[in-house]
Amino acid sequence: MSLKVNNLGFCYRPESWVFRNVSIEVPKGGRIGIYGNSGCGKTTLAKILASFISPKEGEVVVDGENQKREGFQPVQLIFQHPEKTMNPLWRMKDSLCESYVPEKSLLDAFGIRDEWMERYPIELSGGELQRFSIVRALHPETKYIIADEMTTMLDAITQASIWKGLLEIVKERNLGLIVISHEMAIIDKICDSCLNLEDYCHA
Amino acid sequence: MKIDARKKVIASLVFSVLFIGLIIVLSFTIGEKGLETDHTMKNHSPSLLALFGTDSLGRDMLTRTVKGLKFSLYVGIVGSTLGVLIALFLGILAAVGGVYVDRVVMWFVDMFIGMPHLVFMILVSFAVGRGAMGVIVATAVTHWPALARVVRNEVMAIKKAEYILISKNTGKSRWFIVRKHILPAIFPQIFIGFVLLFPHVILHEASMTFLGFGLSAQQPSIGIILSEATKHISLGNWWPVVFPGLALIILVKCFDNIGSSLRILNNPQTRYL
Ligand SMILES: Nc1ncnc2c1ncn2[C@@H]1O[C@H](COP(=O)(O)OP(=O)(O)OP(=O)(O)O)[C@@H](O)[C@H]1O
Ligand SMILES: [Mg+2]
């Protein structure tokens, strides 16, 4: 049981590869860190893994099956910028409960307050929004979580509390975790192994 | 937008809504009596007794005008609604149906845009059968293409939004996404498009009835009134042309005002300034 990537390559324009020949394997319950300079393709890789875009080369294999296009994706991505991940016309409770209704304990683990539920995304801070997007990604059928610069915009205390909440659940549910960050400190602390994406860059 | 400009826009919006409201109220409160021929009242020029004068059969022009506008509004509503529904369906289909569907639909849209409206409407009204039905169907099927293109472009722009991709990746169906995410987001555009369709539909309805397609001469409609009145204008009876014509122009302008005002108020670049 693992999230496996074989010889992955991607380019936005023909023959101008962002990266090539990337191979990673994240076992169930495993934690891998990915780092690299800004613009080296970390977010792009994350989007391919979570099936937001299709690779130009190579394949993504989830628990022994080729990645499917339709239906629920067991690899869920937590985005760098949570503002864009919420429908601006929906109240937070609608965005949160769009695909499943999270339990109260899950909300408490991330310090989501009841009073935020009736608000619209523009009425919350980035950190508050990010908690919602994390809980939304923790669908019962989720098997792997990718955290793309999940806490870069937050202060140290909030960062710590959000990571604590996420790691507890990852451990409890035995989820695979990919941490994308340019802060080596976070990766060192959380991950079993890490990978520098710049090694695969062709720019 | 300066405060003054904003006030102007809102004032023109309010005026237009009131004018249309007045016509609607009048059209339901004025009795049918003025539509009957009355040989004692032939060709009276405007007076307190008959504000818009009477025609060669002694019918009250104010009543006829208001009833004619009522028919225009009716055709306008049905025609615009149908037009908007067709535009919505084809626009969304083109945007979410993939490259080939998009090409086919857009080719279709271009073909319709290039076609002269009036000729096409006359053909359609012949095909459907004459009468009000012919006018309504003809106006509905000719006025969707421009709006369909707007809808398609709007949907193209928002379908790449992260929250929509996330919705898809948590297993939501296309239909769910269209209904819950896309339609509410494009609603302002649709509504403005709907209001701006009105003037076209109403004017085309008037042209068609003027040319004698569709309605029987007894049915009040601005086009029929105008075509009858032109026969008598050489006698110096100016009122059966001027008043209904003016009323039609003001009505059309009102819808145009509402649409443009809403567009200005809804435009993010002018909304808050
Ligand atoms: N939609 C796009 N179309 C074309 N090029 C793109 C697109 N998105 C990203 N790129 C380019 O691909 C490269 C990788 O972008 P990506 O967002 O994956 O970088 P990143 O490693 O996540 O950077 P950061 O650390 O700043 O978030 C960049 O050079 C970027 O300019
Ligand atoms: Mg990034």
XYZ file of C-alpha atoms and ligand atoms in Angstrom:
508
model
C 0.000 0.000 0.000
C 1.701 3.147 -1.150
C 1.525 6.286 -3.246
C 4.047 5.672 -5.981
C 5.311 7.923 -8.721
C 7.286 6.526 -11.641
C 9.463 8.693 -13.895
C 7.127 11.619 -13.664
C 7.693 14.555 -16.000
C 5.708 17.724 -16.587
C 5.877 20.801 -18.775
C 3.451 23.689 -19.173
C 4.790 24.414 -22.653
C 6.030 21.674 -24.968
C 9.620 20.613 -24.299
C 10.141 23.144 -21.518
C 10.213 20.671 -18.656
C 9.545 21.841 -15.136
C 10.915 18.529 -13.849
C 11.573 15.083 -15.266
C 12.214 11.545 -14.079
C 10.819 12.097 -10.608
C 10.223 8.839 -8.761
C 8.916 8.788 -5.209
C 7.231 6.207 -3.047
C 5.285 7.180 0.039
C 4.212 4.116 2.032
C 0.961 4.166 3.940
C 1.685 5.995 7.152
C 4.996 7.287 5.779
C 6.133 10.917 5.692
C 8.219 12.470 2.992
C 9.434 16.027 2.657
C 9.917 17.851 -0.637
C 11.865 21.088 -0.811
C 13.506 23.304 -3.394
C 13.744 26.897 -4.537
C 10.718 28.919 -5.419
C 9.567 28.055 -8.908
C 11.192 24.617 -9.098
C 7.828 22.906 -9.480
C 6.783 21.810 -5.993
C 3.204 22.969 -6.344
C 3.034 21.520 -9.841
C 4.154 18.116 -8.536
C 1.610 18.314 -5.727
C -1.172 19.062 -8.196
C -0.229 16.062 -10.318
C -0.192 13.761 -7.296
C -3.632 14.995 -6.211
C -4.974 14.630 -9.753
C -5.536 18.319 -10.432
C -3.448 18.097 -13.585
C -2.241 15.131 -15.637
C 1.443 14.330 -15.995
C 3.059 14.582 -19.421
C 5.296 11.587 -18.706
C 5.232 8.761 -16.231
C 2.446 7.576 -13.964
C 0.984 7.929 -10.502
C 0.005 4.681 -8.791
C -2.219 4.850 -5.708
C -2.367 1.678 -3.627
C -1.535 -0.461 -6.649
C -4.027 1.174 -9.010
C -3.375 3.770 -11.654
C -4.681 7.159 -10.636
C -8.289 7.579 -11.713
C -9.789 10.800 -13.057
C -13.345 10.570 -11.760
C -14.804 10.276 -8.287
C -13.216 10.850 -4.905
C -9.429 11.168 -4.971
C -7.714 9.372 -2.091
C -4.808 11.812 -2.417
C -5.965 15.177 -1.097
C -4.037 18.411 -1.398
C -3.911 21.246 1.115
C -3.131 24.381 -0.845
C -0.648 27.139 -0.242
C -3.331 29.843 -0.499
C -6.580 28.855 1.231
C -8.485 31.973 0.036
C -8.730 30.520 -3.462
C -9.924 27.150 -2.263
C -13.251 28.385 -0.889
C -16.205 29.444 -2.990
C -16.505 33.167 -2.175
C -20.314 32.980 -2.371
C -20.653 30.160 0.159
C -20.719 30.336 3.913
C -17.887 28.465 5.611
C -20.158 25.708 6.874
C -21.214 24.934 3.312
C -17.644 24.803 2.050
C -16.622 22.659 5.009
C -19.461 20.175 4.682
C -19.463 20.021 0.885
C -18.180 16.449 0.689
C -18.654 15.108 4.225
C -19.715 16.315 7.662
C -16.704 16.407 9.999
C -17.105 15.386 13.620
C -16.995 17.935 16.386
C -13.743 16.483 17.735
C -12.037 17.110 14.399
C -13.139 20.730 14.435
C -11.893 21.120 17.989
C -8.529 19.616 17.102
C -7.971 22.544 14.743
C -9.624 25.135 16.939
C -12.422 25.894 14.486
C -15.000 28.018 16.270
C -18.736 27.779 15.766
C -19.028 31.496 15.098
C -16.884 31.145 11.947
C -19.374 28.771 10.353
C -21.869 31.418 9.273
C -19.241 33.718 7.783
C -18.011 34.107 4.227
C -14.378 33.383 3.298
C -13.420 37.074 3.054
C -14.478 37.487 6.682
C -11.825 35.091 7.994
C -8.065 35.348 8.312
C -5.727 33.202 6.227
C -4.882 30.994 9.183
C -8.538 30.454 10.048
C -9.314 29.566 6.446
C -6.415 27.157 6.297
C -7.877 25.188 9.220
C -11.068 24.737 7.261
C -9.217 23.567 4.184
C -7.279 21.036 6.271
C -10.403 19.581 7.844
C -12.054 19.432 4.433
C -9.092 17.440 3.092
C -9.367 14.958 5.973
C -12.286 13.136 4.402
C -12.820 9.623 5.837
C -11.724 8.114 2.503
C -8.529 10.157 2.261
C -5.412 7.959 2.261
C -2.662 10.461 1.509
C -2.312 14.116 2.384
C -0.091 16.611 0.614
C 0.605 19.776 2.564
C 1.925 22.415 0.144
C 3.509 25.244 2.163
C 0.541 24.772 4.393
C 1.644 27.081 7.190
C 4.098 29.406 5.466
C 1.866 32.425 5.986
C 1.256 31.844 9.700
C 2.991 32.837 12.925
C 5.039 30.296 14.843
C 2.446 29.494 17.498
C -0.381 28.919 15.029
C 1.958 26.886 12.818
C 2.817 24.629 15.716
C -0.772 24.087 16.780
C -1.966 23.328 13.249
C 0.858 20.863 12.640
C 0.186 19.203 15.966
C -3.463 18.724 15.044
C -2.681 17.362 11.599
C 0.069 14.991 12.753
C -2.170 13.485 15.408
C -4.817 12.632 12.863
C -2.309 11.397 10.303
C -0.957 9.060 12.945
C -4.358 7.957 14.189
C -5.610 7.140 10.672
C -2.228 5.921 9.415
C -2.255 8.328 6.453
C 0.654 8.923 4.108
C 1.957 12.497 4.300
C 3.933 14.613 1.864
C 5.211 17.863 3.293
C 6.233 20.557 0.845
C 8.119 23.403 2.392
C 11.160 25.568 1.957
C 11.734 25.501 5.719
C 14.065 22.601 6.307
C 13.323 22.807 10.022
C 9.759 21.616 9.540
C 10.759 18.828 7.172
C 13.568 17.639 9.450
C 11.242 17.480 12.387
C 8.324 15.710 10.730
C 9.555 13.565 7.874
C 11.285 10.199 7.603
C 13.061 11.192 4.402
C 13.246 14.074 2.012
C 13.845 14.970 -1.594
C 15.205 18.074 -3.274
C 13.101 18.727 -6.334
C 15.781 20.974 -7.833
C 17.745 17.817 -8.654
C 15.100 17.010 -11.237
C 14.707 20.487 -12.647
C 15.648 21.196 -16.217
C 15.355 24.941 -16.128
C -17.137 55.869 -10.050
C -17.762 59.174 -8.321
C -20.683 59.415 -5.930
C -22.490 61.711 -8.404
C -22.128 59.242 -11.236
C -23.360 56.492 -8.992
C -26.403 58.556 -8.047
C -27.121 59.183 -11.705
C -26.977 55.493 -12.479
C -29.279 54.656 -9.609
C -31.678 57.467 -10.567
C -31.957 56.197 -14.128
C -32.440 52.692 -12.779
C -35.247 53.792 -10.483
C -36.928 55.875 -13.200
C -36.860 52.966 -15.629
C -38.234 50.496 -13.123
C -41.029 52.925 -12.204
C -41.947 53.512 -15.849
C -42.150 49.798 -16.583
C -44.083 49.291 -13.353
C -46.543 52.010 -14.413
C -47.156 50.306 -17.756
C -47.707 46.967 -16.068
C -50.147 48.449 -13.554
C -52.014 50.364 -16.281
C -52.199 47.341 -18.542
C -54.029 45.417 -15.830
C -56.288 48.213 -14.610
C -57.440 49.810 -17.894
C -60.615 48.109 -19.094
C -61.211 46.605 -22.515
C -63.792 49.248 -23.310
C -61.384 51.516 -25.175
C -60.702 48.704 -27.647
C -64.272 48.680 -28.947
C -65.069 50.610 -32.080
C -67.142 53.691 -31.422
C -68.385 55.623 -34.455
C -69.214 58.717 -32.458
C -65.538 59.067 -31.461
C -63.695 58.754 -34.802
C -60.360 60.498 -35.275
C -60.468 62.713 -32.207
C -57.208 64.469 -31.555
C -55.755 64.179 -28.054
C -57.955 65.763 -25.410
C -58.806 65.252 -21.770
C -61.411 62.706 -22.843
C -58.863 60.614 -24.750
C -55.330 61.522 -23.763
C -53.737 59.871 -26.797
C -56.683 60.638 -29.113
C -58.732 58.037 -30.969
C -58.195 56.227 -34.227
C -60.290 55.981 -37.394
C -62.580 53.389 -35.781
C -63.062 55.426 -32.644
C -60.908 53.249 -30.436
C -59.061 54.920 -27.585
C -55.379 55.141 -28.463
C -54.223 55.212 -24.838
C -55.940 51.913 -24.174
C -54.630 50.415 -27.383
C -51.113 51.591 -26.684
C -51.098 50.219 -23.148
C -52.572 46.890 -24.252
C -50.065 46.786 -27.106
C -47.203 47.358 -24.685
C -48.631 44.620 -22.479
C -48.342 42.220 -25.378
C -44.804 43.506 -26.036
C -43.875 42.859 -22.412
C -45.413 39.415 -22.559
C -43.492 38.492 -25.688
C -40.436 40.125 -24.142
C -40.595 38.013 -20.994
C -41.245 34.735 -22.734
C -38.795 35.444 -25.556
C -36.021 36.628 -23.243
C -36.528 33.765 -20.808
C -36.377 31.186 -23.551
C -33.399 32.986 -25.078
C -31.576 32.995 -21.743
C -32.308 29.303 -21.164
C -30.961 28.371 -24.588
C -27.913 30.590 -24.046
C -27.287 29.085 -20.598
C -27.580 25.536 -21.829
C -25.346 25.986 -24.862
C -22.879 28.289 -23.092
C -22.338 25.891 -20.201
C -22.280 22.890 -22.527
C -19.539 24.531 -24.595
C -17.496 25.426 -21.533
C -17.636 22.111 -19.674
C -18.190 19.670 -22.532
C -14.624 19.542 -23.808
C -12.828 20.921 -26.836
C -14.918 19.329 -29.567
C -18.299 20.183 -28.059
C -17.010 23.710 -27.592
C -16.021 23.987 -31.258
C -19.331 22.686 -32.521
C -21.380 24.933 -30.240
C -19.315 27.998 -31.045
C -19.575 27.293 -34.750
C -23.320 27.169 -34.266
C -23.278 30.457 -32.355
C -21.233 32.166 -35.063
C -23.608 30.918 -37.696
C -26.607 32.348 -35.854
C -24.881 35.643 -35.115
C -24.167 36.109 -38.805
C -27.800 35.596 -39.787
C -30.054 38.654 -40.319
C -32.580 38.517 -37.474
C -35.673 39.720 -39.230
C -35.444 37.367 -42.191
C -34.795 34.445 -39.917
C -37.668 35.380 -37.610
C -40.094 35.607 -40.518
C -39.045 32.119 -41.617
C -39.439 30.738 -38.110
C -42.827 32.340 -37.609
C -43.991 30.757 -40.885
C -42.655 27.392 -39.782
C -44.278 27.506 -36.350
C -47.566 28.813 -37.601
C -48.765 32.367 -37.351
C -50.210 33.962 -34.259
C -48.617 35.030 -30.988
C -46.874 31.653 -30.732
C -44.988 32.294 -33.970
C -43.799 35.692 -32.758
C -42.656 34.306 -29.404
C -40.802 31.329 -30.797
C -39.227 33.415 -33.530
C -37.913 36.005 -31.100
C -36.728 33.352 -28.624
C -34.658 31.351 -31.072
C -32.929 34.333 -32.629
C -31.668 36.165 -29.585
C -29.543 33.681 -27.669
C -26.203 33.574 -29.525
C -24.465 36.652 -28.096
C -25.464 35.710 -24.553
C -24.402 32.102 -25.105
C -20.929 33.342 -25.908
C -20.845 35.508 -22.765
C -21.943 32.546 -20.629
C -19.362 30.277 -22.204
C -16.540 32.747 -21.552
C -17.626 33.326 -17.952
C -17.805 29.617 -17.221
C -14.457 29.025 -18.936
C -12.928 31.600 -16.617
C -14.274 30.184 -13.365
C -14.161 26.470 -14.071
C -10.394 26.500 -13.408
C -10.931 28.014 -9.940
C -9.331 25.944 -7.221
C -12.523 25.534 -5.243
C -14.189 23.981 -8.269
C -11.293 21.601 -8.937
C -11.363 20.609 -5.262
C -15.081 19.979 -5.485
C -14.458 17.690 -8.453
C -11.647 15.865 -6.669
C -13.855 15.130 -3.692
C -16.101 13.247 -6.084
C -18.755 15.830 -6.880
C -20.524 15.361 -10.199
C -20.387 17.863 -13.045
C -24.062 18.560 -12.569
C -23.526 19.367 -8.883
C -20.688 21.732 -9.790
C -22.699 23.480 -12.475
C -25.699 23.867 -10.206
C -24.018 24.852 -6.955
C -20.815 26.593 -8.019
C -21.144 27.837 -11.575
C -24.742 29.026 -11.874
C -24.663 31.213 -8.739
C -21.356 32.715 -9.842
C -22.623 33.728 -13.271
C -26.078 34.756 -12.106
C -25.419 38.531 -12.266
C -24.239 38.211 -15.869
C -27.242 36.101 -16.739
C -29.667 38.518 -15.180
C -28.134 41.497 -16.952
C -28.139 39.543 -20.190
C -31.804 38.750 -19.636
C -32.740 42.396 -19.130
C -30.712 43.493 -22.144
C -32.469 40.914 -24.324
C -35.801 42.607 -23.673
C -35.272 45.652 -25.912
C -34.207 43.461 -28.833
C -37.078 41.080 -28.432
C -39.638 43.875 -28.052
C -38.384 45.818 -31.060
C -38.340 42.704 -33.184
C -41.808 41.816 -32.019
C -42.954 45.285 -33.130
C -41.229 44.951 -36.493
C -42.798 41.581 -37.110
C -46.302 42.695 -36.229
C -45.733 45.886 -38.233
C -44.934 43.791 -41.289
C -48.088 41.821 -40.655
C -46.628 38.571 -39.409
C -48.270 36.888 -36.552
C -51.287 38.610 -35.117
C -54.769 39.354 -36.288
C -55.599 43.036 -36.631
C -57.939 43.005 -33.611
C -55.195 42.035 -31.207
C -53.530 45.107 -29.786
C -49.857 45.300 -30.547
C -47.622 48.261 -31.210
C -46.543 46.998 -34.594
C -50.132 46.652 -35.798
C -51.101 50.043 -34.379
C -48.216 51.693 -36.182
C -48.857 49.983 -39.491
C -52.539 51.015 -39.384
C -51.711 54.511 -38.311
C -49.279 55.092 -41.160
C -52.226 54.781 -43.554
C -53.906 57.771 -41.928
C -50.932 59.961 -41.361
C -51.381 61.712 -44.711
C -54.687 63.030 -43.376
C -52.773 64.828 -40.673
C -53.657 62.342 -37.885
C -50.284 62.365 -36.204
C -51.331 61.064 -32.790
C -51.920 57.395 -33.583
C -48.281 57.212 -34.770
C -46.489 59.488 -32.355
C -47.815 58.339 -28.986
C -47.533 54.572 -29.416
C -44.181 55.000 -31.150
C -42.838 57.166 -28.342
C -44.182 54.815 -25.698
C -42.434 51.889 -27.380
C -39.158 53.755 -27.616
C -39.297 54.812 -23.970
C -40.111 51.271 -22.860
C -37.204 49.848 -24.816
C -34.889 52.546 -23.531
C -35.982 51.763 -19.972
C -34.961 48.122 -20.263
C -31.718 49.180 -21.853
C -31.149 51.601 -18.947
C -31.792 48.936 -16.344
C -29.439 46.516 -18.021
C -26.625 49.032 -18.444
C -27.055 50.423 -14.923
C -26.888 46.944 -13.416
C -23.835 46.211 -15.513
C -22.109 49.348 -14.242
C -23.074 48.637 -10.631
C -21.941 45.014 -10.960
C -18.611 45.746 -12.650
C -15.826 45.213 -10.100
C -13.857 48.068 -11.632
C -16.625 50.602 -11.135
C -18.491 49.102 -8.191
C -16.631 50.600 -5.256
C -15.035 53.725 -6.678
N -0.370 27.535 -15.044
C 0.930 27.693 -15.399
N 1.243 27.928 -16.701
C 2.540 28.066 -17.073
N 3.581 27.995 -16.241
C 3.327 27.757 -14.931
C 1.992 27.597 -14.447
N 2.028 27.369 -13.111
C 3.334 27.400 -12.792
N 4.138 27.622 -13.864
C 5.592 27.666 -13.885
O 6.074 26.396 -13.473
C 7.163 26.532 -12.586
C 6.860 25.792 -11.282
O 5.810 26.447 -10.562
P 5.342 25.959 -9.143
O 4.172 26.751 -8.742
O 5.162 24.485 -9.188
O 6.593 26.332 -8.231
P 6.808 26.116 -6.670
O 8.018 25.246 -6.538
O 5.573 25.662 -6.012
O 7.182 27.584 -6.198
P 6.872 28.295 -4.774
O 7.883 27.784 -3.810
O 7.105 29.736 -5.057
O 5.471 27.975 -4.401
C 7.370 28.015 -12.376
O 8.491 28.400 -13.179
C 6.123 28.658 -12.897
O 6.421 29.884 -13.508
Mg 4.226 26.476 -4.607
